[in-house]
C-alpha cells in the first residue's frame, strides 16, 4: 500500500541528514508483519530479492525494457555510477554510521549498502538518469506489532533524469511496485526466519 510522504518525513530517520538534496518519490507499507526484532530478517530478504523475479508479466516486461534501454543508451555504463559520475553517500556519513557495518551485499540487484541501524537501512544506485536511495525501515504497525516500510528517494541527473522520472511514474505506481511488494510479502510469509540469511 502506498503511504503519504509524511509516513517517512515525520520520522527521525538518519537518511534525512545524509541525503537532504534527494527528493522523496514514494513511501510504501510492506506486507511484512513481525516483532520488534525482525528488522534484520527484512534486510536479508530485501538484499537477496531479484526484481526480475516478480510473478507479474507486466512488471517483468518493463524491467526487461529498462535494462535493454540502459544497454542501448549507456545509462548503466560503469562510468555512470557510484564513484564515477557521483560520489557514494557513504562519503557523507557521520562517524558513528561510518564506523558501523554498512549492511549486506546485494546478490541480484545493482544497489550498494550505505548504512544499517537497528531500524533503518539505506542502499543506493546511480546511473546516467538518477542517483537513487532505497530506504527500508521497521515501524510500529499500530496493532502492537511491526512492519516494513520502504521509501524511494531520487536525485535526477539533469533534464534526462527529470524526463526519465516523469515518464516512468505511472508505470512504477501501477505496474511495477504493487506486484513487487505483494511478491515480497508472499516471500516473507513463505520463508521461515532462519532461511532468509
Coordinates of N, CA, C and O in Angstrom, one line a residue:
X1 N 0.8 -1.2 0.0 CA 0.0 0.0 0.0 C 0.9 1.2 0.0 O 1.8 1.3 0.8
X2 N 0.6 2.2 -0.9 CA 1.3 3.4 -0.9 C 0.9 4.3 0.2 O -0.3 4.4 0.6
X3 N 1.8 5.0 0.8 CA 1.6 5.8 2.0 C 1.8 7.3 1.7 O 2.6 7.6 0.7
X4 N 1.3 8.2 2.5 CA 1.6 9.6 2.3 C 3.1 9.9 2.7 O 3.7 9.1 3.4
X5 N 3.6 10.9 2.1 CA 5.0 11.2 2.3 C 5.3 11.4 3.8 O 6.5 11.1 4.2
X6 N 4.4 11.9 4.6 CA 4.6 12.1 6.0 C 4.9 10.9 6.8 O 5.6 10.9 7.8
X7 N 4.6 9.7 6.2 CA 4.9 8.4 6.9 C 6.4 8.3 6.9 O 6.9 7.6 7.8
X8 N 7.1 8.9 6.0 CA 8.6 8.9 6.0 C 9.2 10.2 6.6 O 10.0 10.1 7.5
X9 N 8.6 11.3 6.2 CA 9.3 12.6 6.6 C 9.1 13.0 8.0 O 9.9 13.7 8.6
X10 N 8.0 12.5 8.7 CA 7.8 12.8 10.1 C 8.6 11.9 11.1 O 8.5 12.2 12.3
X11 N 9.3 11.0 10.5 CA 10.1 10.1 11.4 C 11.5 10.6 11.4 O 12.0 11.1 10.4
X12 N 12.2 10.4 12.6 CA 13.6 10.9 12.7 C 14.6 10.0 12.1 O 15.6 9.6 12.7
X13 N 14.5 9.6 10.8 CA 15.4 8.8 10.2 C 16.8 9.5 9.9 O 16.8 10.7 9.6
X14 N 17.8 8.7 10.0 CA 19.2 9.3 9.7 C 19.3 9.7 8.3 O 20.1 10.6 8.0
X15 N 18.6 9.1 7.4 CA 18.7 9.4 5.9 C 18.4 10.9 5.7 O 18.9 11.5 4.8
X16 N 17.6 11.5 6.5 CA 17.3 13.0 6.4 C 18.5 13.8 6.4 O 18.6 14.8 5.6
X17 N 19.4 13.5 7.3 CA 20.7 14.3 7.4 C 21.7 14.0 6.4 O 22.5 14.8 6.0
X18 N 21.6 12.8 5.8 CA 22.6 12.3 4.9 C 22.2 12.7 3.4 O 23.1 12.9 2.6
X19 N 20.9 12.7 3.1 CA 20.5 12.9 1.7 C 19.4 14.0 1.7 O 18.4 13.8 1.1
X20 N 19.7 15.2 2.2 CA 18.7 16.3 2.2 C 18.4 16.8 0.8 O 17.4 17.4 0.6
X21 N 19.3 16.6 -0.1 CA 19.2 17.1 -1.5 C 18.5 16.1 -2.4 O 18.4 16.3 -3.6
X22 N 18.0 14.9 -1.9 CA 17.3 13.9 -2.6 C 15.8 14.2 -2.5 O 15.3 14.6 -1.4
X23 N 15.0 13.9 -3.5 CA 13.6 14.1 -3.5 C 12.9 12.8 -3.1 O 13.2 11.7 -3.7
X24 N 11.9 12.9 -2.2 CA 11.2 11.7 -1.8 C 10.2 11.4 -2.9 O 9.3 12.2 -3.3
X25 N 10.3 10.2 -3.6 CA 9.4 9.8 -4.6 C 8.2 9.0 -4.1 O 7.0 9.3 -4.5
X26 N 8.4 8.0 -3.3 CA 7.3 7.1 -2.9 C 7.6 6.6 -1.5 O 8.8 6.5 -1.1
X27 N 6.5 6.3 -0.8 CA 6.6 5.6 0.5 C 5.6 4.5 0.4 O 4.4 4.7 0.1
X28 N 6.0 3.3 0.8 CA 5.2 2.1 0.7 C 5.2 1.3 2.0 O 6.2 1.1 2.6
X29 N 4.0 0.8 2.4 CA 3.9 -0.1 3.6 C 4.2 -1.5 3.0 O 3.6 -1.9 2.0
X30 N 5.1 -2.2 3.6 CA 5.4 -3.6 3.2 C 4.6 -4.6 4.0 O 4.4 -4.5 5.2
X31 N 4.0 -5.6 3.3 CA 3.2 -6.7 4.0 C 4.2 -7.7 4.7 O 4.2 -8.8 4.3
X32 N 4.8 -7.2 5.7 CA 5.8 -8.0 6.4 C 5.6 -7.9 7.9 O 6.5 -7.3 8.6
X33 N 4.5 -8.4 8.4 CA 4.3 -8.3 9.8 C 5.3 -9.0 10.7 O 5.7 -10.1 10.3
X34 N 5.7 -8.4 11.8 CA 6.6 -9.1 12.6 C 6.7 -8.5 14.0 O 5.9 -7.6 14.4
X35 N 7.7 -8.9 14.7 CA 8.0 -8.4 16.0 C 9.1 -7.3 16.0 O 9.7 -7.0 15.0
X36 N 9.4 -6.8 17.2 CA 10.3 -5.7 17.3 C 11.7 -6.1 16.8 O 12.5 -5.2 16.3
X37 N 12.1 -7.3 16.9 CA 13.5 -7.8 16.5 C 13.6 -8.4 15.1 O 14.6 -9.0 14.8
X38 N 12.6 -8.2 14.2 CA 12.6 -8.8 12.9 C 13.2 -8.0 11.8 O 13.2 -8.4 10.7
X39 N 13.7 -6.8 12.1 CA 14.2 -6.0 11.0 C 15.4 -6.6 10.3 O 15.5 -6.6 9.1
X40 N 16.3 -7.3 11.0 CA 17.4 -8.0 10.2 C 16.9 -9.0 9.2 O 17.5 -9.1 8.1
X41 N 15.8 -9.6 9.5 CA 15.2 -10.6 8.6 C 14.7 -9.8 7.3 O 14.9 -10.3 6.2
X42 N 14.1 -8.7 7.5 CA 13.6 -7.9 6.4 C 14.8 -7.4 5.5 O 14.7 -7.5 4.3
X43 N 15.9 -7.0 6.1 CA 17.1 -6.6 5.4 C 17.6 -7.7 4.6 O 18.0 -7.6 3.4
X44 N 17.8 -8.9 5.2 CA 18.3 -10.0 4.4 C 17.4 -10.4 3.3 O 17.9 -10.7 2.2
X45 N 16.1 -10.4 3.5 CA 15.2 -10.8 2.4 C 15.3 -9.8 1.2 O 15.4 -10.1 0.1
X46 N 15.4 -8.5 1.6 CA 15.5 -7.4 0.5 C 16.8 -7.5 -0.3 O 16.8 -7.4 -1.5
X47 N 17.9 -7.8 0.4 CA 19.2 -7.9 -0.2 C 19.2 -9.1 -1.2 O 20.0 -9.1 -2.1
X48 N 18.4 -10.1 -0.9 CA 18.5 -11.3 -1.8 C 17.4 -11.4 -2.8 O 17.3 -12.4 -3.5
X49 N 16.5 -10.4 -2.9 CA 15.4 -10.4 -3.9 C 16.0 -10.0 -5.2 O 17.0 -9.3 -5.3
X50 N 15.4 -10.5 -6.3 CA 15.7 -10.1 -7.6 C 14.4 -9.5 -8.2 O 13.4 -10.1 -8.3
X51 N 14.4 -8.2 -8.6 CA 13.2 -7.5 -9.0 C 12.7 -8.2 -10.3 O 11.5 -8.0 -10.6
X52 N 13.5 -8.9 -11.0 CA 13.0 -9.6 -12.2 C 12.3 -10.9 -11.9 O 11.7 -11.5 -12.8
X53 N 12.2 -11.2 -10.6 CA 11.6 -12.4 -10.1 C 10.1 -12.3 -9.9 O 9.4 -13.3 -9.6
X54 N 9.6 -11.1 -10.1 CA 8.1 -10.9 -9.8 C 7.3 -11.8 -10.7 O 7.6 -12.0 -11.9
X55 N 6.1 -12.3 -10.2 CA 5.3 -13.1 -11.0 C 4.5 -12.2 -12.0 O 3.8 -12.8 -12.9
X56 N 4.5 -10.9 -11.9 CA 3.8 -10.1 -12.8 C 4.5 -10.0 -14.1 O 5.6 -9.5 -14.2
X57 N 3.8 -10.4 -15.2 CA 4.4 -10.4 -16.5 C 4.7 -8.9 -17.0 O 5.7 -8.6 -17.6
X58 N 3.7 -8.0 -16.6 CA 3.9 -6.6 -17.0 C 5.1 -6.0 -16.3 O 5.9 -5.3 -17.0
X59 N 5.3 -6.3 -15.0 CA 6.5 -5.7 -14.3 C 7.8 -6.3 -14.9 O 8.7 -5.6 -15.1
X60 N 7.8 -7.6 -15.2 CA 9.0 -8.3 -15.8 C 9.3 -7.6 -17.1 O 10.4 -7.4 -17.4
X61 N 8.2 -7.4 -17.9 CA 8.4 -6.8 -19.2 C 9.0 -5.4 -19.1 O 10.0 -5.1 -19.9
X62 N 8.5 -4.6 -18.2 CA 9.0 -3.2 -18.0 C 10.5 -3.3 -17.5 O 11.3 -2.4 -18.0
X63 N 10.8 -4.2 -16.6 CA 12.2 -4.3 -16.1 C 13.1 -4.7 -17.2 O 14.2 -4.1 -17.4
X64 N 12.7 -5.6 -18.1 CA 13.5 -6.0 -19.2 C 13.7 -4.9 -20.2 O 14.8 -4.7 -20.7
X65 N 12.6 -4.1 -20.5 CA 12.7 -3.0 -21.4 C 13.7 -2.0 -20.8 O 14.6 -1.4 -21.6
X66 N 13.6 -1.7 -19.5 CA 14.5 -0.7 -18.9 C 16.0 -1.2 -19.0 O 16.9 -0.4 -19.3
X67 N 16.2 -2.4 -18.8 CA 17.6 -3.0 -18.9 C 18.1 -2.9 -20.3 O 19.3 -2.5 -20.5
X68 N 17.2 -3.2 -21.3 CA 17.7 -3.1 -22.7 C 18.0 -1.6 -23.1 O 19.0 -1.3 -23.7
X69 N 17.1 -0.7 -22.7 CA 17.3 0.7 -23.0 C 18.6 1.2 -22.3 O 19.4 2.0 -22.9
X70 N 18.8 0.7 -21.1 CA 20.1 1.1 -20.4 C 21.3 0.6 -21.1 O 22.3 1.4 -21.2
X71 N 21.2 -0.5 -21.7 CA 22.3 -1.0 -22.5 C 22.5 -0.2 -23.8 O 23.6 0.2 -24.1
X72 N 21.4 0.0 -24.5 CA 21.5 0.7 -25.8 C 22.0 2.1 -25.6 O 22.8 2.6 -26.4
X73 N 21.5 2.8 -24.6 CA 21.9 4.2 -24.4 C 23.0 4.5 -23.5 O 23.4 5.6 -23.2
X74 N 23.6 3.4 -22.9 CA 24.7 3.6 -22.0 C 24.3 4.1 -20.6 O 25.2 4.6 -19.9
X75 N 23.0 4.1 -20.3 CA 22.6 4.6 -19.0 C 23.3 3.9 -17.8 O 23.4 4.5 -16.7
X76 N 23.6 2.7 -18.0 CA 24.1 1.9 -16.9 C 25.6 1.5 -17.0 O 26.1 0.6 -16.4
X77 N 26.3 2.3 -17.9 CA 27.7 2.0 -18.1 C 28.5 2.2 -16.8 O 28.1 3.0 -15.9
X78 N 29.6 1.5 -16.7 CA 30.4 1.6 -15.4 C 30.8 3.0 -15.0 O 30.8 3.3 -13.9
X79 N 31.0 3.9 -16.0 CA 31.4 5.3 -15.7 C 30.2 6.2 -15.4 O 30.4 7.4 -15.2
X80 N 29.0 5.6 -15.3 CA 27.9 6.4 -15.0 C 27.4 6.3 -13.5 O 26.4 6.9 -13.1
X81 N 28.0 5.4 -12.8 CA 27.5 5.1 -11.4 C 28.3 5.7 -10.3 O 29.0 6.7 -10.4
X82 N 28.2 5.0 -9.2 CA 28.9 5.4 -7.9 C 30.4 5.4 -8.1 O 31.0 4.5 -8.7
X83 N 31.0 6.5 -7.6 CA 32.5 6.6 -7.7 C 32.9 7.1 -9.0 O 34.1 7.4 -9.2
X84 N 32.0 7.2 -10.0 CA 32.4 7.8 -11.3 C 31.6 9.1 -11.5 O 32.2 10.2 -11.4
X85 N 30.3 8.9 -11.8 CA 29.5 10.1 -12.1 C 29.1 10.8 -10.8 O 29.1 12.0 -10.7
X86 N 28.9 10.0 -9.7 CA 28.5 10.6 -8.4 C 29.3 9.9 -7.3 O 29.7 8.8 -7.4
X87 N 29.5 10.7 -6.3 CA 30.1 10.1 -5.1 C 29.1 9.3 -4.3 O 27.9 9.6 -4.2
X88 N 29.6 8.3 -3.6 CA 28.7 7.5 -2.8 C 28.2 8.3 -1.6 O 29.0 9.1 -1.1
X89 N 27.1 8.0 -1.1 CA 26.5 8.6 0.1 C 27.3 8.2 1.3 O 27.2 8.9 2.4
X90 N 28.1 7.2 1.2 CA 28.9 6.8 2.4 C 29.9 7.9 2.7 O 30.4 8.1 3.8
X91 N 30.3 8.7 1.7 CA 31.2 9.9 1.9 C 30.6 10.9 2.8 O 31.3 11.8 3.3
X92 N 29.2 10.9 3.0 CA 28.5 11.9 3.8 C 28.2 11.4 5.2 O 27.7 12.1 6.0
X93 N 28.5 10.1 5.5 CA 28.1 9.6 6.8 C 28.8 10.2 8.0 O 30.0 10.4 7.9
X94 N 28.1 10.4 9.1 CA 28.7 10.8 10.3 C 29.6 9.6 10.9 O 29.4 8.5 10.4
X95 N 30.4 9.9 11.8 CA 31.4 9.0 12.3 C 30.8 7.7 12.8 O 31.3 6.6 12.5
X96 N 29.6 7.8 13.5 CA 29.1 6.6 14.1 C 28.6 5.6 13.0 O 28.7 4.4 13.1
X97 N 28.0 6.1 12.0 CA 27.5 5.3 10.9 C 28.6 4.7 10.0 O 28.6 3.6 9.5
X98 N 29.6 5.6 9.8 CA 30.8 5.2 9.0 C 31.5 4.1 9.7 O 32.1 3.2 9.0
X99 N 31.6 4.0 11.0 CA 32.3 3.0 11.7 C 31.5 1.7 11.8 O 32.1 0.6 12.1
X100 N 30.2 1.7 11.6 CA 29.4 0.5 11.6 C 29.4 -0.2 10.3 O 29.6 0.4 9.3
X101 N 29.1 -1.5 10.3 CA 29.0 -2.2 9.0 C 27.9 -1.6 8.2 O 26.8 -1.2 8.7
X102 N 28.1 -1.4 6.9 CA 27.1 -0.7 6.0 C 25.8 -1.5 5.7 O 24.8 -1.0 5.4
X103 N 25.9 -2.8 5.9 CA 24.7 -3.7 5.6 C 25.2 -4.7 4.6 O 26.3 -4.8 4.1
X104 N 24.2 -5.5 4.1 CA 24.6 -6.7 3.3 C 24.9 -6.3 1.8 O 24.6 -5.2 1.4
X105 N 25.5 -7.2 1.2 CA 25.8 -7.0 -0.3 C 24.6 -7.6 -1.0 O 24.0 -8.6 -0.7
X106 N 24.2 -6.9 -2.1 CA 23.1 -7.3 -2.9 C 23.5 -8.5 -3.8 O 24.5 -8.3 -4.5
X107 N 22.7 -9.5 -3.8 CA 23.1 -10.7 -4.7 C 22.7 -10.5 -6.1 O 23.4 -10.9 -7.0
X108 N 21.5 -9.8 -6.4 CA 21.0 -9.8 -7.7 C 20.5 -8.4 -8.2 O 19.8 -8.3 -9.2
X109 N 20.9 -7.4 -7.5 CA 20.5 -6.0 -7.9 C 21.7 -5.1 -7.9 O 22.6 -5.3 -7.1
X110 N 21.6 -4.0 -8.6 CA 22.8 -3.1 -8.7 C 23.0 -2.1 -7.5 O 23.6 -1.1 -7.7
X111 N 22.3 -2.4 -6.4 CA 22.4 -1.5 -5.3 C 23.7 -1.7 -4.4 O 24.2 -2.9 -4.4
X112 N 24.1 -0.7 -3.7 CA 25.2 -0.8 -2.7 C 24.7 -0.3 -1.4 O 24.1 0.8 -1.3
X113 N 24.9 -1.1 -0.3 CA 24.5 -0.6 1.0 C 25.3 0.6 1.4 O 26.5 0.8 1.2
X114 N 24.5 1.5 2.1 CA 25.1 2.8 2.6 C 25.3 2.7 4.1 O 26.4 2.9 4.6
X115 N 24.3 2.4 4.8 CA 24.4 2.2 6.3 C 23.2 1.4 6.8 O 22.2 1.2 6.1
X116 N 23.4 0.8 8.0 CA 22.4 0.0 8.6 C 22.4 0.3 10.1 O 23.4 0.3 10.7
X117 N 21.2 0.5 10.6 CA 21.0 0.7 12.1 C 20.0 -0.4 12.5 O 19.6 -1.3 11.7
X118 N 19.5 -0.3 13.7 CA 18.6 -1.3 14.3 C 17.2 -1.2 13.6 O 16.4 -2.1 13.6
X119 N 16.9 0.0 13.0 CA 15.6 0.2 12.5 C 15.5 0.8 11.1 O 14.5 1.0 10.5
X120 N 16.7 1.0 10.5 CA 16.7 1.5 9.1 C 17.9 1.1 8.3 O 19.0 0.9 8.9
X121 N 17.7 1.0 7.1 CA 18.8 0.6 6.1 C 18.6 1.4 4.9 O 17.5 1.5 4.3
X122 N 19.7 1.9 4.4 CA 19.7 2.7 3.1 C 20.7 2.0 2.2 O 21.8 1.6 2.6
X123 N 20.3 1.9 0.9 CA 21.1 1.4 -0.2 C 21.0 2.3 -1.4 O 19.9 2.9 -1.5
X124 N 22.0 2.4 -2.1 CA 22.0 3.4 -3.3 C 22.3 2.7 -4.6 O 23.0 1.7 -4.6
X125 N 21.9 3.4 -5.6 CA 22.3 3.0 -7.0 C 22.4 4.3 -7.8 O 21.7 5.3 -7.5
X126 N 23.3 4.3 -8.8 CA 23.4 5.5 -9.6 C 23.6 5.1 -11.1 O 24.3 4.0 -11.3
X127 N 23.1 5.8 -12.0 CA 23.4 5.6 -13.4 C 23.2 7.0 -14.1 O 23.2 8.0 -13.4
X128 N 23.2 7.0 -15.4 CA 23.1 8.3 -16.1 C 21.8 9.0 -15.9 O 21.7 10.2 -16.2
X129 N 20.8 8.4 -15.4 CA 19.5 9.0 -15.2 C 19.3 9.6 -13.8 O 18.8 10.7 -13.7
X130 N 19.7 8.8 -12.8 CA 19.4 9.2 -11.4 C 20.5 8.7 -10.5 O 21.2 7.7 -10.8
X131 N 20.5 9.3 -9.3 CA 21.2 8.7 -8.1 C 20.0 8.4 -7.2 O 19.3 9.4 -6.8
X132 N 19.8 7.2 -6.8 CA 18.6 6.8 -6.0 C 18.9 6.1 -4.8 O 20.0 5.4 -4.7
X133 N 18.0 6.2 -3.8 CA 18.2 5.5 -2.5 C 16.9 4.7 -2.2 O 15.8 5.2 -2.3
X134 N 17.1 3.5 -1.8 CA 16.1 2.7 -1.3 C 16.3 2.7 0.2 O 17.3 2.3 0.7
X135 N 15.3 3.2 1.0 CA 15.3 3.3 2.4 C 14.3 2.3 3.0 O 13.1 2.5 2.8
X136 N 14.8 1.3 3.7 CA 13.9 0.4 4.4 C 13.9 0.7 5.9 O 15.0 1.0 6.5
X137 N 12.7 0.6 6.5 CA 12.6 0.9 7.9 C 11.7 -0.1 8.6 O 10.9 -0.7 7.9
X138 N 11.8 -0.2 9.9 CA 11.0 -1.1 10.7 C 10.1 -0.2 11.6 O 10.7 0.5 12.5
X139 N 8.8 -0.2 11.4 CA 7.9 0.8 12.1 C 6.8 0.0 12.8 O 6.4 -1.0 12.4
X140 N 6.3 0.6 13.9 CA 5.1 0.1 14.6 C 3.9 0.0 13.6 O 3.7 1.0 12.9
X141 N 3.2 -1.0 13.7 CA 2.0 -1.2 12.8 C 0.7 -0.7 13.4 O -0.3 -0.7 12.7
X142 N 0.7 -0.1 14.6 CA -0.5 0.4 15.2 C -1.3 -0.7 15.9 O -2.3 -0.3 16.5
X143 N -0.9 -1.9 15.8 CA -1.7 -3.0 16.5 C -0.8 -3.8 17.4 O -1.1 -5.0 17.7
X144 N 0.3 -3.3 17.8 CA 1.2 -4.0 18.8 C 2.3 -4.7 18.1 O 3.2 -5.2 18.8
X145 N 2.4 -4.7 16.8 CA 3.5 -5.4 16.1 C 4.3 -4.3 15.3 O 4.2 -3.1 15.5
X146 N 5.0 -4.9 14.3 CA 5.8 -4.0 13.4 C 5.7 -4.5 12.0 O 5.2 -5.6 11.7
X147 N 6.1 -3.6 11.1 CA 6.1 -4.0 9.7 C 7.2 -3.1 9.0 O 7.7 -2.1 9.5
X148 N 7.5 -3.6 7.8 CA 8.5 -2.8 7.0 C 7.9 -1.6 6.3 O 6.7 -1.6 6.0
X149 N 8.7 -0.7 6.0 CA 8.3 0.5 5.2 C 9.4 0.8 4.3 O 10.6 0.8 4.7
X150 N 9.1 1.1 3.0 CA 10.1 1.4 2.0 C 9.9 2.8 1.5 O 8.7 3.1 1.1
X151 N 10.9 3.6 1.4 CA 10.9 4.9 0.8 C 11.9 4.9 -0.3 O 12.9 4.3 -0.2
X152 N 11.5 5.6 -1.4 CA 12.4 5.7 -2.5 C 12.7 7.2 -2.7 O 11.8 8.1 -2.8
X153 N 14.0 7.5 -2.6 CA 14.5 8.9 -2.7 C 15.4 9.0 -4.0 O 16.1 8.1 -4.3
X154 N 15.2 10.1 -4.7 CA 15.9 10.2 -6.0 C 16.5 11.6 -6.2 O 15.9 12.6 -5.8
X155 N 17.6 11.6 -6.8 CA 18.3 12.9 -7.3 C 18.5 12.7 -8.8 O 19.4 12.0 -9.2
X156 N 17.6 13.3 -9.6 CA 17.7 13.1 -11.1 C 18.9 13.8 -11.6 O 19.4 14.8 -11.1
X157 N 19.5 13.2 -12.7 CA 20.6 13.7 -13.3 C 20.2 14.6 -14.5 O 19.9 14.2 -15.6
X158 N 20.0 15.9 -14.2 CA 19.7 16.9 -15.2 C 18.4 16.7 -15.9 O 17.5 16.0 -15.3
X159 N 18.2 17.2 -17.1 CA 16.9 17.1 -17.8 C 16.6 15.6 -18.2 O 15.5 15.2 -18.2
X160 N 17.7 14.8 -18.5 CA 17.4 13.4 -18.8 C 16.8 12.7 -17.6 O 15.8 12.0 -17.8
X161 N 17.4 12.9 -16.4 CA 16.8 12.3 -15.2 C 15.4 12.8 -14.9 O 14.6 12.0 -14.5
X162 N 15.2 14.0 -15.1 CA 13.8 14.6 -14.8 C 12.8 14.0 -15.7 O 11.7 13.6 -15.3
X163 N 13.2 13.9 -17.0 CA 12.3 13.4 -18.0 C 12.0 11.9 -17.8 O 10.9 11.4 -17.9
X164 N 13.1 11.2 -17.4 CA 13.0 9.8 -17.1 C 12.1 9.5 -16.0 O 11.2 8.6 -16.1
X165 N 12.2 10.2 -14.9 CA 11.4 10.0 -13.7 C 9.9 10.3 -14.0 O 9.0 9.6 -13.6
X166 N 9.7 11.4 -14.8 CA 8.3 11.7 -15.2 C 7.7 10.6 -16.1 O 6.5 10.3 -15.9
X167 N 8.5 10.1 -17.0 CA 8.0 9.1 -17.9 C 7.7 7.8 -17.2 O 6.7 7.1 -17.6
X168 N 8.4 7.4 -16.2 CA 8.2 6.1 -15.6 C 7.2 6.1 -14.4 O 6.8 5.1 -14.0
X169 N 6.8 7.3 -13.9 CA 6.0 7.4 -12.8 C 4.7 6.6 -12.8 O 4.4 5.8 -11.9
X170 N 3.9 6.7 -13.9 CA 2.7 5.9 -13.9 C 3.0 4.4 -14.0 O 2.2 3.6 -13.4
X171 N 4.0 4.0 -14.7 CA 4.3 2.5 -14.7 C 4.8 2.0 -13.4 O 4.5 0.9 -12.9
X172 N 5.6 2.9 -12.7 CA 6.1 2.5 -11.4 C 5.0 2.3 -10.4 O 4.9 1.3 -9.6
X173 N 4.0 3.2 -10.4 CA 2.9 3.2 -9.4 C 1.9 2.1 -9.7 O 1.3 1.6 -8.8
X174 N 1.6 1.8 -11.0 CA 0.6 0.9 -11.4 C 1.0 -0.5 -11.7 O 0.3 -1.4 -11.5
X175 N 2.2 -0.6 -12.3 CA 2.6 -1.9 -12.9 C 3.7 -2.5 -12.1 O 3.8 -3.8 -12.0
X176 N 4.7 -1.7 -11.7 CA 5.9 -2.3 -11.1 C 5.8 -2.5 -9.6 O 5.9 -3.7 -9.1
X177 N 5.6 -1.5 -8.8 CA 5.7 -1.6 -7.4 C 4.6 -2.5 -6.7 O 4.9 -3.3 -5.9
X178 N 3.3 -2.3 -7.1 CA 2.3 -3.1 -6.4 C 2.6 -4.6 -6.5 O 2.6 -5.3 -5.5
X179 N 2.9 -5.2 -7.7 CA 3.1 -6.7 -7.7 C 4.5 -7.0 -7.0 O 4.6 -8.1 -6.4
X180 N 5.5 -6.1 -7.1 CA 6.7 -6.4 -6.4 C 6.5 -6.5 -4.9 O 7.1 -7.3 -4.3
X181 N 5.8 -5.6 -4.4 CA 5.5 -5.5 -3.0 C 4.7 -6.7 -2.5 O 5.0 -7.3 -1.5
X182 N 3.7 -7.1 -3.3 CA 2.9 -8.3 -3.0 C 3.8 -9.5 -3.0 O 3.7 -10.4 -2.1
X183 N 4.6 -9.6 -4.0 CA 5.6 -10.8 -4.1 C 6.5 -10.8 -2.9 O 6.8 -11.9 -2.4
X184 N 7.0 -9.6 -2.5 CA 7.8 -9.5 -1.3 C 7.1 -10.0 -0.1 O 7.7 -10.8 0.7
X185 N 5.9 -9.6 0.1 CA 5.1 -10.1 1.2 C 4.9 -11.6 1.2 O 4.9 -12.3 2.2
X186 N 4.6 -12.2 0.0 CA 4.5 -13.6 -0.2 C 5.8 -14.3 0.2 O 5.8 -15.4 0.9
X187 N 6.9 -13.8 -0.2 CA 8.2 -14.4 0.2 C 8.4 -14.3 1.7 O 8.9 -15.2 2.3
X188 N 8.0 -13.2 2.3 CA 8.1 -13.0 3.7 C 7.3 -14.1 4.5 O 7.8 -14.7 5.4
X189 N 6.1 -14.3 4.0 CA 5.2 -15.3 4.7 C 5.7 -16.8 4.4 O 5.6 -17.6 5.3
X190 N 6.3 -17.0 3.2 CA 6.7 -18.4 2.9 C 8.0 -18.8 3.4 O 8.3 -20.0 3.5
X191 N 8.9 -17.9 3.8 CA 10.2 -18.2 4.2 C 10.4 -18.1 5.7 O 10.2 -17.0 6.2
X192 N 10.7 -19.2 6.4 CA 10.9 -19.1 7.8 C 12.0 -18.1 8.1 O 13.0 -18.0 7.3
X193 N 12.0 -17.5 9.2 CA 13.1 -16.5 9.6 C 14.5 -17.1 9.4 O 15.4 -16.4 9.0
X194 N 14.7 -18.3 9.7 CA 16.1 -18.9 9.7 C 16.5 -19.1 8.2 O 17.7 -19.3 8.0
X195 N 15.6 -19.0 7.2 CA 16.0 -19.2 5.8 C 16.2 -17.9 5.1 O 16.5 -18.0 3.9
X196 N 16.1 -16.8 5.7 CA 16.3 -15.5 5.0 C 17.8 -15.0 5.0 O 18.1 -14.0 4.5
X197 N 18.6 -15.8 5.6 CA 20.0 -15.4 5.6 C 20.7 -15.8 4.3 O 20.3 -16.6 3.6

